[in-house]
Short mmCIF file of C-alpha atoms in Angstrom, two decimals:
data_model
loop_
_atom_site.label_atom_id
_atom_site.label_comp_id
_atom_site.label_asym_id
_atom_site.label_seq_id
_atom_site.Cartn_x
_atom_site.Cartn_y
_atom_site.Cartn_z
CA MET A 475 0.90 -14.61 7.46
CA ASN A 476 -1.94 -15.00 4.96
CA ALA A 477 -0.97 -13.81 1.50
CA SER A 478 -3.55 -12.64 -1.01
CA GLY A 479 -3.75 -10.26 -3.96
CA ASP A 480 -0.70 -8.00 -3.84
CA GLY A 481 -0.83 -8.02 -0.05
CA VAL A 482 -2.33 -10.13 2.71
CA ARG A 483 -5.91 -11.13 3.34
CA ALA A 484 -7.25 -10.46 6.83
CA ASN A 485 -10.11 -12.30 8.48
CA GLY A 486 -12.47 -9.60 9.71
CA SER A 487 -13.92 -11.71 12.51
CA GLN A 488 -10.45 -12.23 13.93
CA ASN A 489 -9.56 -8.53 13.87
CA GLY A 490 -12.68 -6.91 15.28
CA GLU A 491 -13.32 -5.56 11.82
CA ARG A 492 -16.58 -3.77 11.17
CA ASP A 493 -18.67 -4.41 8.10
CA PRO A 494 -17.36 -2.59 5.00
CA GLN A 495 -18.63 0.96 4.69
CA ALA A 496 -18.86 3.25 1.69
CA ILE A 497 -19.45 6.80 0.50
CA VAL A 498 -20.01 8.21 -2.97
CA VAL A 499 -17.21 10.33 -4.43
CA ASP A 500 -17.81 11.95 -7.83
CA GLY A 501 -20.49 9.37 -8.56
CA ARG A 502 -18.29 6.40 -7.58
CA ARG A 503 -18.61 4.10 -4.60
CA LEU A 504 -15.56 4.34 -2.29
CA ALA A 505 -15.44 1.55 0.27
CA TRP A 506 -13.37 1.00 3.39
CA ARG A 507 -13.09 -1.24 6.44
CA THR A 508 -12.29 -0.30 10.00
CA SER A 509 -10.83 -2.17 12.95
CA GLY A 510 -9.02 -1.43 16.19
CA ALA A 511 -9.44 1.53 18.50
CA GLY A 512 -7.56 4.74 19.16
CA PRO A 513 -6.36 7.65 17.03
CA PRO A 514 -7.10 7.23 13.31
CA LEU A 515 -4.60 5.58 10.99
CA LEU A 516 -5.40 5.57 7.27
CA LEU A 517 -3.77 2.46 5.76
CA ILE A 518 -3.49 2.56 1.94
CA ASN A 519 -2.74 -0.68 0.10
CA GLY A 520 -0.78 -1.23 -3.10
CA TYR A 521 -1.16 -2.38 -6.68
CA ALA A 522 -3.92 -4.97 -7.17
CA ALA A 523 -4.58 -5.15 -3.41
CA THR A 524 -7.80 -4.55 -1.49
CA SER A 525 -8.57 -3.54 2.07
CA ALA A 526 -9.04 -7.24 2.87
CA ASP A 527 -5.48 -8.05 1.81
CA TRP A 528 -3.58 -6.74 4.82
CA ASP A 529 -1.81 -9.28 7.01
CA PRO A 530 -4.07 -10.07 10.00
CA THR A 531 -1.18 -10.03 12.47
CA LEU A 532 -0.20 -6.55 11.29
CA LEU A 533 -3.76 -5.32 11.69
CA GLN A 534 -4.08 -6.86 15.15
CA ALA A 535 -0.81 -5.29 16.29
CA LEU A 536 -1.63 -1.84 14.91
CA GLY A 537 -5.24 -2.10 16.07
CA ARG A 538 -4.09 -2.18 19.68
CA SER A 539 -2.97 1.44 19.27
CA PHE A 540 -5.05 2.86 16.41
CA ARG A 541 -8.44 2.90 14.79
CA LEU A 542 -7.49 1.52 11.38
CA ILE A 543 -9.21 2.87 8.27
CA CYS A 544 -8.42 0.57 5.35
CA PRO A 545 -9.87 1.80 2.03
CA ASP A 546 -10.23 0.02 -1.27
CA ASN A 547 -8.46 1.87 -4.07
CA ARG A 548 -10.51 2.66 -7.16
CA GLY A 549 -11.66 -0.45 -8.98
CA VAL A 550 -10.77 -3.04 -6.34
CA GLY A 551 -12.76 -4.58 -3.51
CA GLY A 552 -15.90 -2.57 -2.89
CA SER A 553 -14.76 0.61 -4.68
CA GLN A 554 -15.89 1.42 -8.19
CA LEU A 555 -13.40 2.26 -10.92
CA GLY A 556 -15.26 5.01 -12.75
CA ASP A 557 -13.41 6.34 -15.78
CA PRO A 558 -10.16 4.31 -15.93
CA SER A 559 -8.34 7.16 -17.65
CA GLN A 560 -8.87 9.23 -14.49
CA LEU A 561 -7.08 6.77 -12.20
CA THR A 562 -3.88 8.50 -11.12
CA VAL A 563 -1.89 8.78 -7.91
CA GLU A 564 -3.21 12.33 -7.55
CA ALA A 565 -6.81 11.18 -8.02
CA MET A 566 -6.49 8.44 -5.43
CA ALA A 567 -5.07 10.96 -2.96
CA SER A 568 -8.11 13.15 -3.65
CA ASP A 569 -10.37 10.16 -2.92
CA PHE A 570 -8.86 9.76 0.50
CA GLU A 571 -9.12 13.45 1.27
CA SER A 572 -12.84 12.99 0.61
CA LEU A 573 -12.85 9.97 2.92
CA LEU A 574 -11.23 11.98 5.74
CA ASP A 575 -13.85 14.67 5.17
CA ALA A 576 -16.67 12.12 5.33
CA LEU A 577 -15.27 10.71 8.57
CA GLU A 578 -14.91 14.28 9.93
CA LEU A 579 -11.22 13.73 10.62
CA GLU A 580 -9.11 16.86 10.62
CA ARG A 581 -5.91 14.86 11.06
CA ALA A 582 -4.82 11.25 10.80
CA VAL A 583 -1.72 9.12 10.64
CA VAL A 584 -1.31 8.02 7.02
CA ALA A 585 0.59 4.88 6.04
CA GLY A 586 0.90 3.38 2.58
CA TRP A 587 2.54 0.34 1.05
CA SER A 588 4.04 0.24 -2.45
CA MET A 589 1.62 2.08 -4.77
CA GLY A 590 -0.27 3.07 -1.63
CA SER A 591 2.86 4.80 -0.37
CA TYR A 592 2.88 6.96 -3.50
CA VAL A 593 -0.71 7.94 -2.76
CA ALA A 594 0.28 8.68 0.86
CA GLN A 595 3.12 10.93 -0.33
CA ARG A 596 0.80 12.86 -2.62
CA LEU A 597 -1.81 13.19 0.12
CA ALA A 598 0.87 14.62 2.42
CA LEU A 599 1.87 17.12 -0.28
CA ARG A 600 -1.75 18.11 -0.96
CA SER A 601 -2.83 18.47 2.67
CA PRO A 602 0.17 18.47 5.04
CA ALA A 603 -1.87 19.93 7.88
CA ARG A 604 -4.07 16.80 7.89
CA ILE A 605 -1.17 14.36 8.30
CA GLU A 606 -0.43 13.52 11.92
CA ALA A 607 2.44 11.30 10.82
CA LEU A 608 3.52 9.71 7.53
CA VAL A 609 4.70 6.11 7.11
CA LEU A 610 6.00 4.78 3.78
CA LEU A 611 6.40 1.03 3.35
CA ALA A 612 8.39 -0.29 0.37
CA SER A 613 8.33 3.11 -1.26
CA ALA A 614 10.09 5.26 -3.85
CA PRO A 615 10.12 8.99 -4.59
CA GLY A 616 9.18 8.68 -8.25
CA GLY A 617 10.78 10.57 -11.10
CA PRO A 618 14.44 10.40 -12.11
CA THR A 619 15.83 10.10 -8.57
CA ALA A 620 14.14 6.73 -7.99
CA ALA A 621 15.96 3.41 -8.37
CA SER A 622 13.99 1.24 -10.77
CA ALA A 623 13.40 -2.47 -10.58
CA GLU A 624 14.90 -4.68 -13.25
CA PRO A 625 12.72 -4.71 -16.40
CA GLU A 626 12.12 -8.43 -15.94
CA VAL A 627 10.58 -7.76 -12.52
CA TRP A 628 8.08 -5.26 -13.90
CA GLU A 629 7.21 -7.68 -16.71
CA ARG A 630 6.49 -10.45 -14.22
CA LEU A 631 4.54 -8.17 -11.91
CA THR A 632 2.23 -7.04 -14.72
CA ASP A 633 2.02 -10.38 -16.54
CA HIS A 634 -1.62 -11.51 -16.45
CA SER A 635 -1.12 -14.60 -18.57
CA GLY A 636 -1.72 -18.14 -17.35
CA THR A 637 -4.18 -19.42 -14.80
CA PRO A 638 -4.87 -17.54 -11.57
CA ARG A 639 -2.81 -20.18 -9.76
CA GLU A 640 0.15 -19.57 -12.09
CA GLN A 641 -0.23 -15.83 -11.58
CA ALA A 642 -0.23 -16.38 -7.82
CA THR A 643 3.07 -18.25 -7.90
CA ARG A 644 4.61 -15.54 -10.05
CA LEU A 645 3.40 -12.79 -7.73
CA ILE A 646 4.52 -14.51 -4.53
CA SER A 647 8.00 -14.96 -5.99
CA LEU A 648 8.21 -11.17 -6.33
CA LEU A 649 6.73 -10.23 -2.95
CA PHE A 650 8.98 -12.49 -0.87
CA PRO A 651 12.64 -13.57 -1.03
CA PRO A 652 13.24 -17.03 -2.53
CA ASP A 653 13.80 -18.75 0.82
CA VAL A 654 10.36 -17.54 1.97
CA ALA A 655 8.37 -17.53 -1.28
CA ALA A 656 8.24 -21.30 -1.77
CA GLN A 657 6.68 -21.84 1.65
CA ILE A 658 4.19 -19.00 1.16
CA ASP A 659 3.22 -20.36 -2.23
CA GLN A 660 2.60 -23.81 -0.81
CA GLN A 661 0.52 -22.52 2.10
CA PHE A 662 -1.37 -19.64 0.53
CA GLY A 663 -1.07 -19.96 -3.24
CA GLU A 664 -4.67 -21.07 -3.66
CA VAL A 665 -5.92 -18.10 -1.62
CA VAL A 666 -3.85 -15.71 -3.72
CA ALA A 667 -5.16 -17.37 -6.89
CA ALA A 668 -8.77 -16.88 -5.78
CA ALA A 669 -8.11 -13.20 -5.12
CA ARG A 670 -6.36 -12.76 -8.47
CA ALA A 671 -9.34 -14.25 -10.28
CA GLN A 672 -11.57 -11.48 -8.88
CA LEU A 673 -9.45 -8.59 -10.16
CA SER A 674 -10.55 -6.46 -13.10
CA HIS A 675 -8.07 -6.34 -15.98
CA GLU A 676 -9.31 -2.81 -16.72
CA THR A 677 -8.43 -1.73 -13.18
CA LEU A 678 -5.03 -3.41 -13.30
CA ALA A 679 -4.22 -1.68 -16.58
CA ALA A 680 -5.25 1.68 -15.11
CA GLN A 681 -3.14 1.15 -11.99
CA GLU A 682 -0.19 0.16 -14.14
CA ARG A 683 -0.48 3.40 -16.10
CA ALA A 684 -0.54 5.32 -12.82
CA LEU A 685 2.58 3.51 -11.63
CA ARG A 686 4.45 4.21 -14.86
CA ALA A 687 3.51 7.89 -14.66
CA TRP A 688 4.74 8.09 -11.06
CA HIS A 689 8.13 6.72 -12.04
CA ASP A 690 8.42 8.64 -15.31
CA GLU A 691 7.40 12.12 -14.17
CA PRO A 692 9.32 14.34 -11.70
CA GLN A 693 7.37 14.63 -8.47
CA PRO A 694 6.99 17.90 -6.52
CA LEU A 695 9.24 18.51 -3.57
CA PRO A 696 7.70 18.71 -0.11
CA ASP A 697 7.52 22.16 1.44
CA SER A 698 8.37 23.14 5.00
CA ASP A 699 4.93 22.09 6.26
CA ALA A 700 5.25 18.51 5.00
CA PRO A 701 5.70 15.78 7.63
CA SER A 702 8.99 13.92 8.09
CA PRO A 703 8.19 10.31 7.23
CA LEU A 704 9.17 6.93 8.56
CA VAL A 705 10.42 4.85 5.63
CA ILE A 706 10.49 1.06 6.09
CA CYS A 707 12.01 -1.21 3.47
CA GLY A 708 13.19 -4.78 3.09
CA SER A 709 16.81 -5.38 2.20
CA GLU A 710 15.81 -7.95 -0.43
CA ASP A 711 13.00 -6.02 -2.15
CA VAL A 712 13.25 -6.57 -5.91
CA VAL A 713 10.07 -4.65 -6.81
CA ILE A 714 11.07 -1.33 -5.22
CA PRO A 715 14.83 -1.55 -4.57
CA PRO A 716 15.77 -0.60 -0.99
CA GLN A 717 18.12 2.20 -2.11
CA ASN A 718 14.95 4.19 -2.72
CA ALA A 719 14.83 4.75 1.03
CA ASP A 720 17.89 6.98 0.71
CA ALA A 721 16.35 8.78 -2.26
CA LEU A 722 13.26 9.49 -0.16
CA ALA A 723 15.40 10.73 2.73
CA ALA A 724 17.08 13.16 0.35
CA ARG A 725 13.69 14.62 -0.59
CA TRP A 726 11.86 14.61 2.75
CA PRO A 727 13.80 16.43 5.53
CA GLY A 728 13.99 14.55 8.81
CA THR A 729 13.18 11.14 7.31
CA ARG A 730 13.75 8.14 9.55
CA VAL A 731 14.77 5.01 7.62
CA GLU A 732 14.35 1.47 8.93
CA ARG A 733 15.84 -1.34 6.82
CA ILE A 734 14.67 -4.83 7.70
CA ALA A 735 17.31 -7.45 6.94
CA GLY A 736 16.01 -10.27 4.77
CA GLY A 737 12.75 -8.49 4.06
CA GLY A 738 11.15 -8.57 0.63
CA HIS A 739 8.61 -6.27 -0.98
CA ALA A 740 5.84 -7.50 1.34
CA VAL A 741 8.00 -6.86 4.38
CA MET A 742 4.95 -6.07 6.52
CA ALA A 743 3.74 -9.66 5.94
CA GLN A 744 7.12 -11.22 6.72
CA GLN A 745 7.68 -9.20 9.89
CA PRO A 746 4.27 -7.83 10.91
CA GLU A 747 4.97 -7.43 14.61
CA LEU A 748 8.28 -5.69 13.92
CA VAL A 749 6.76 -3.36 11.34
CA ALA A 750 3.86 -2.52 13.66
CA ARG A 751 6.26 -1.82 16.52
CA LEU A 752 8.37 0.48 14.34
CA ILE A 753 5.25 2.40 13.33
CA VAL A 754 3.93 2.72 16.87
CA ASP A 755 7.34 3.77 18.25
CA PHE A 756 7.76 6.35 15.50
CA ILE A 757 4.39 7.94 16.17
CA ASP A 758 4.91 7.88 19.93
CA SER A 759 8.37 9.43 19.70
#
């Protein structure tokens, strides 16, 4: 486990990762990294996280079965922000449609974590025929059917005050349950702090607006062509409460829900081998 940003930082040399690549979409640079081999799996990260922030053990485990395509969302990592007022969940889904086009991929498995899972949902609604399978990690349906975090959690998540090291401690306490967070903070707090220091406040503000819109506005229902997702959540997630898995199952017919006991919001960093196995088994089933 190697926490960083709002996710986990992977060492490219340990994961067979290729150098970052990029295309231009609407005048903006859109960057991504690849690793592994096999059918394509588009892996979309969450709020404030880059393509380098995935847990290396998770990437290694998934990379044994898939060619991983890990993009940087607008304004983070190697991707340019462009007009911040245009950053929405819908717009990010459009970005990744363009990425699939550039890679000449008619279909791919799509998995997203947290904010990235919202983008994955919207991509599946926009282009269901291009989704080989859909995996939602620590996700919510948006709109009035979603279970919201406590206001204090949102305030802490979006609090940019203090030093990067203080921000790191605050973030880690939200991503992991208390019995895990202290150890993660001690081992990786400085790494998280370094990643936080590189983030653009303009990008964070734009992502926060997109998140609020997702939760405030009713989201469209999937049609009969939409894929039935795998939903994975941690039982101790305080950022996106685990009851949202049931709300998603009510919206997406055929949903398979996997609840990981003791898991927090960054459940894929706590239990990377288990999460990878659940994803592989779901796609193989």
